[in-house]
Amino acid sequence: MTHLFDLTGKVALVTGATHGLGMAMAKALAKAGATLVINGNTPAKMETALQQYAADGIDAKGYLFDVTNEELAIENIARIEQEVGPIAILVNNAGMIQRTPALEMAVADFRKVLDVDLTGPFIMSKTVGKHMVARRAGKIINICSMMSELGRDTVSAYAAAKGGLKMLTKNLATEWARYNVQVNGIGPGYFATDQTAPIRVDGHPFNDFIIQRTPAGRWGDPEDLGGATIFLASKASDFVNGQILYVDGGILATIGKPSNE
Ligand code: GCO
Ligand code: CA
């Protein structure tokens, strides 16, 4: 049975994997046997990250480039394929958030979020997908969000981008399923990461709200994402196409309940 989830010999590239959920998913893939390549954008963060992987017994290879720059993406993907091997798994995790009410949001900032969270995954999928389609094998996992389905005050650009990423997933799945390339998504609920640190602090009303709003009654632990990541990266999901697997402690299953119940 377990061979279904064995990633031995597969090269996995995880973008934005120098911290947070990207790092947790990357570690899960490595522990399932994958040869790990991580992308990041900041040299200092990359150095620390590689030490953190090594401390966990993982020999990760780091490539520094901006996923929104097509030229750099093409150049670095070619280098990875040559220096490490054919990319079998691509996790489009790199992303950003800006929390500003829509009426105060500068159009330039809106465009920036769309560029990083939606155009970046398109560039990476197109560039790596070209090799995968030619090889008739590949797994692409786009990291979506609760905001792929739901709105929330202050995150108009992020929600627009993550909703778009969900549909990009379905569209690429449609175009590439016939070439044995599976494109799916993971939609994390609310996880304890640096991204949510500002809204997770004790006493912040949002902290209590999320715990109350999540049927599981807690913030997600980044390690909670490992199983879904391995599943969508492995043979076990060879006939799964265009799905978003929400790992959210039940948030999307429920309308919620009054805070005094
Ligand atoms: C927010 C949060 C979210 C989460 C996550 C939810 O401000 O609402 O930061 O955007 O990070 O994406 O799925
Ligand atoms: Ca973190």
PDB file of N, CA and C and ligand atoms in Angstrom, residues 21 97 99 144-148 152-155 158 162 187-191 193 195-196 199 206 219, ligand 1:
ATOM      1  N   LEU A  21       4.377  27.651   5.908  1.00  0.00           N
ATOM      2  CA  LEU A  21       3.721  26.474   5.337  1.00  0.00           C
ATOM      3  C   LEU A  21       4.553  25.843   4.230  1.00  0.00           C
ATOM      4  N   ILE A  97       0.472  38.705   1.299  1.00  0.00           N
ATOM      5  CA  ILE A  97      -0.850  39.230   1.656  1.00  0.00           C
ATOM      6  C   ILE A  97      -0.700  40.694   2.000  1.00  0.00           C
ATOM      7  N   ARG A  99      -3.167  43.525   4.026  1.00  0.00           N
ATOM      8  CA  ARG A  99      -4.443  43.737   4.705  1.00  0.00           C
ATOM      9  C   ARG A  99      -4.744  45.225   4.759  1.00  0.00           C
ATOM     10  N   CYS A 144      -3.789  27.397  -2.387  1.00  0.00           N
ATOM     11  CA  CYS A 144      -4.928  28.298  -2.379  1.00  0.00           C
ATOM     12  C   CYS A 144      -5.163  28.797  -0.958  1.00  0.00           C
ATOM     13  N   SER A 145      -6.388  29.040  -0.573  1.00  0.00           N
ATOM     14  CA  SER A 145      -6.670  29.692   0.716  1.00  0.00           C
ATOM     15  C   SER A 145      -8.154  29.576   1.029  1.00  0.00           C
ATOM     16  N   MET A 146      -8.533  29.858   2.276  1.00  0.00           N
ATOM     17  CA  MET A 146      -9.949  30.053   2.605  1.00  0.00           C
ATOM     18  C   MET A 146     -10.512  31.151   1.709  1.00  0.00           C
ATOM     19  N   MET A 147      -9.624  32.099   1.364  1.00  0.00           N
ATOM     20  CA  MET A 147     -10.030  33.222   0.527  1.00  0.00           C
ATOM     21  C   MET A 147     -10.181  32.844  -0.947  1.00  0.00           C
ATOM     22  N   SER A 148      -9.988  31.542  -1.284  1.00  0.00           N
ATOM     23  CA  SER A 148     -10.382  31.065  -2.608  1.00  0.00           C
ATOM     24  C   SER A 148     -11.905  30.899  -2.654  1.00  0.00           C
ATOM     25  N   ARG A 152     -13.240  38.443   3.225  1.00  0.00           N
ATOM     26  CA  ARG A 152     -12.988  38.923   4.586  1.00  0.00           C
ATOM     27  C   ARG A 152     -12.561  40.380   4.485  1.00  0.00           C
ATOM     28  N   ASP A 153     -12.927  41.191   5.466  1.00  0.00           N
ATOM     29  CA  ASP A 153     -12.530  42.596   5.457  1.00  0.00           C
ATOM     30  C   ASP A 153     -11.024  42.713   5.239  1.00  0.00           C
ATOM     31  N   THR A 154     -10.604  43.647   4.435  1.00  0.00           N
ATOM     32  CA  THR A 154      -9.198  44.053   4.211  1.00  0.00           C
ATOM     33  C   THR A 154      -8.355  43.192   3.264  1.00  0.00           C
ATOM     34  N   VAL A 155      -8.900  42.092   2.726  1.00  0.00           N
ATOM     35  CA  VAL A 155      -8.022  41.256   1.895  1.00  0.00           C
ATOM     36  C   VAL A 155      -8.524  41.126   0.440  1.00  0.00           C
ATOM     37  N   TYR A 158      -5.849  39.787  -2.083  1.00  0.00           N
ATOM     38  CA  TYR A 158      -5.484  38.399  -1.743  1.00  0.00           C
ATOM     39  C   TYR A 158      -6.621  37.447  -2.129  1.00  0.00           C
ATOM     40  N   LYS A 162      -6.374  34.517  -4.843  1.00  0.00           N
ATOM     41  CA  LYS A 162      -6.536  33.115  -4.427  1.00  0.00           C
ATOM     42  C   LYS A 162      -7.766  32.473  -5.081  1.00  0.00           C
ATOM     43  N   GLY A 187      -6.038  24.036  -0.009  1.00  0.00           N
ATOM     44  CA  GLY A 187      -6.558  25.258   0.586  1.00  0.00           C
ATOM     45  C   GLY A 187      -6.394  25.209   2.091  1.00  0.00           C
ATOM     46  N   PRO A 188      -5.307  25.775   2.597  1.00  0.00           N
ATOM     47  CA  PRO A 188      -5.131  25.754   4.058  1.00  0.00           C
ATOM     48  C   PRO A 188      -6.170  26.646   4.745  1.00  0.00           C
ATOM     49  N   GLY A 189      -6.630  26.198   5.895  1.00  0.00           N
ATOM     50  CA  GLY A 189      -7.467  27.061   6.729  1.00  0.00           C
ATOM     51  C   GLY A 189      -6.572  28.048   7.448  1.00  0.00           C
ATOM     52  N   TYR A 190      -6.875  28.321   8.707  1.00  0.00           N
ATOM     53  CA  TYR A 190      -6.047  29.283   9.458  1.00  0.00           C
ATOM     54  C   TYR A 190      -4.960  28.545  10.230  1.00  0.00           C
ATOM     55  N   PHE A 191      -3.706  28.836   9.835  1.00  0.00           N
ATOM     56  CA  PHE A 191      -2.538  28.147  10.386  1.00  0.00           C
ATOM     57  C   PHE A 191      -1.666  29.099  11.182  1.00  0.00           C
ATOM     58  N   THR A 193       1.392  30.609  11.482  1.00  0.00           N
ATOM     59  CA  THR A 193       2.624  30.913  10.726  1.00  0.00           C
ATOM     60  C   THR A 193       2.957  32.385  10.954  1.00  0.00           C
ATOM     61  N   GLN A 195       2.799  34.597   8.695  1.00  0.00           N
ATOM     62  CA  GLN A 195       1.802  35.404   7.979  1.00  0.00           C
ATOM     63  C   GLN A 195       0.626  35.766   8.869  1.00  0.00           C
ATOM     64  N   THR A 196       0.230  34.829   9.730  1.00  0.00           N
ATOM     65  CA  THR A 196      -0.926  35.101  10.588  1.00  0.00           C
ATOM     66  C   THR A 196      -0.513  35.621  11.975  1.00  0.00           C
ATOM     67  N   ILE A 199      -2.332  38.636  13.459  1.00  0.00           N
ATOM     68  CA  ILE A 199      -3.754  38.503  13.824  1.00  0.00           C
ATOM     69  C   ILE A 199      -3.974  37.347  14.806  1.00  0.00           C
ATOM     70  N   PHE A 206      -9.387  38.643  16.598  1.00  0.00           N
ATOM     71  CA  PHE A 206      -9.367  37.680  15.499  1.00  0.00           C
ATOM     72  C   PHE A 206      -8.899  36.302  15.961  1.00  0.00           C
ATOM     73  N   TRP A 219      -6.045  26.686  15.836  1.00  0.00           N
ATOM     74  CA  TRP A 219      -5.288  27.059  14.648  1.00  0.00           C
ATOM     75  C   TRP A 219      -4.632  25.796  14.107  1.00  0.00           C
TER      76      TRP A 219
HETATM   77  C1  GCO B   1      -6.099  36.596   6.750  1.00  0.00           C
HETATM   78  C2  GCO B   1      -5.137  35.428   6.780  1.00  0.00           C
HETATM   79  C3  GCO B   1      -5.465  34.457   5.679  1.00  0.00           C
HETATM   80  C4  GCO B   1      -4.669  33.202   5.836  1.00  0.00           C
HETATM   81  C5  GCO B   1      -5.040  32.057   4.932  1.00  0.00           C
HETATM   82  C6  GCO B   1      -6.460  31.603   5.101  1.00  0.00           C
HETATM   83  O1  GCO B   1      -5.674  37.724   6.919  1.00  0.00           O
HETATM   84  O2  GCO B   1      -7.296  36.336   6.605  1.00  0.00           O
HETATM   85  O3  GCO B   1      -3.813  35.812   6.721  1.00  0.00           O
HETATM   86  O4  GCO B   1      -5.384  35.061   4.469  1.00  0.00           O
HETATM   87  O5  GCO B   1      -3.308  33.459   5.735  1.00  0.00           O
HETATM   88  O6  GCO B   1      -4.732  32.283   3.590  1.00  0.00           O
HETATM   89  O7  GCO B   1      -6.679  30.473   4.328  1.00  0.00           O
END
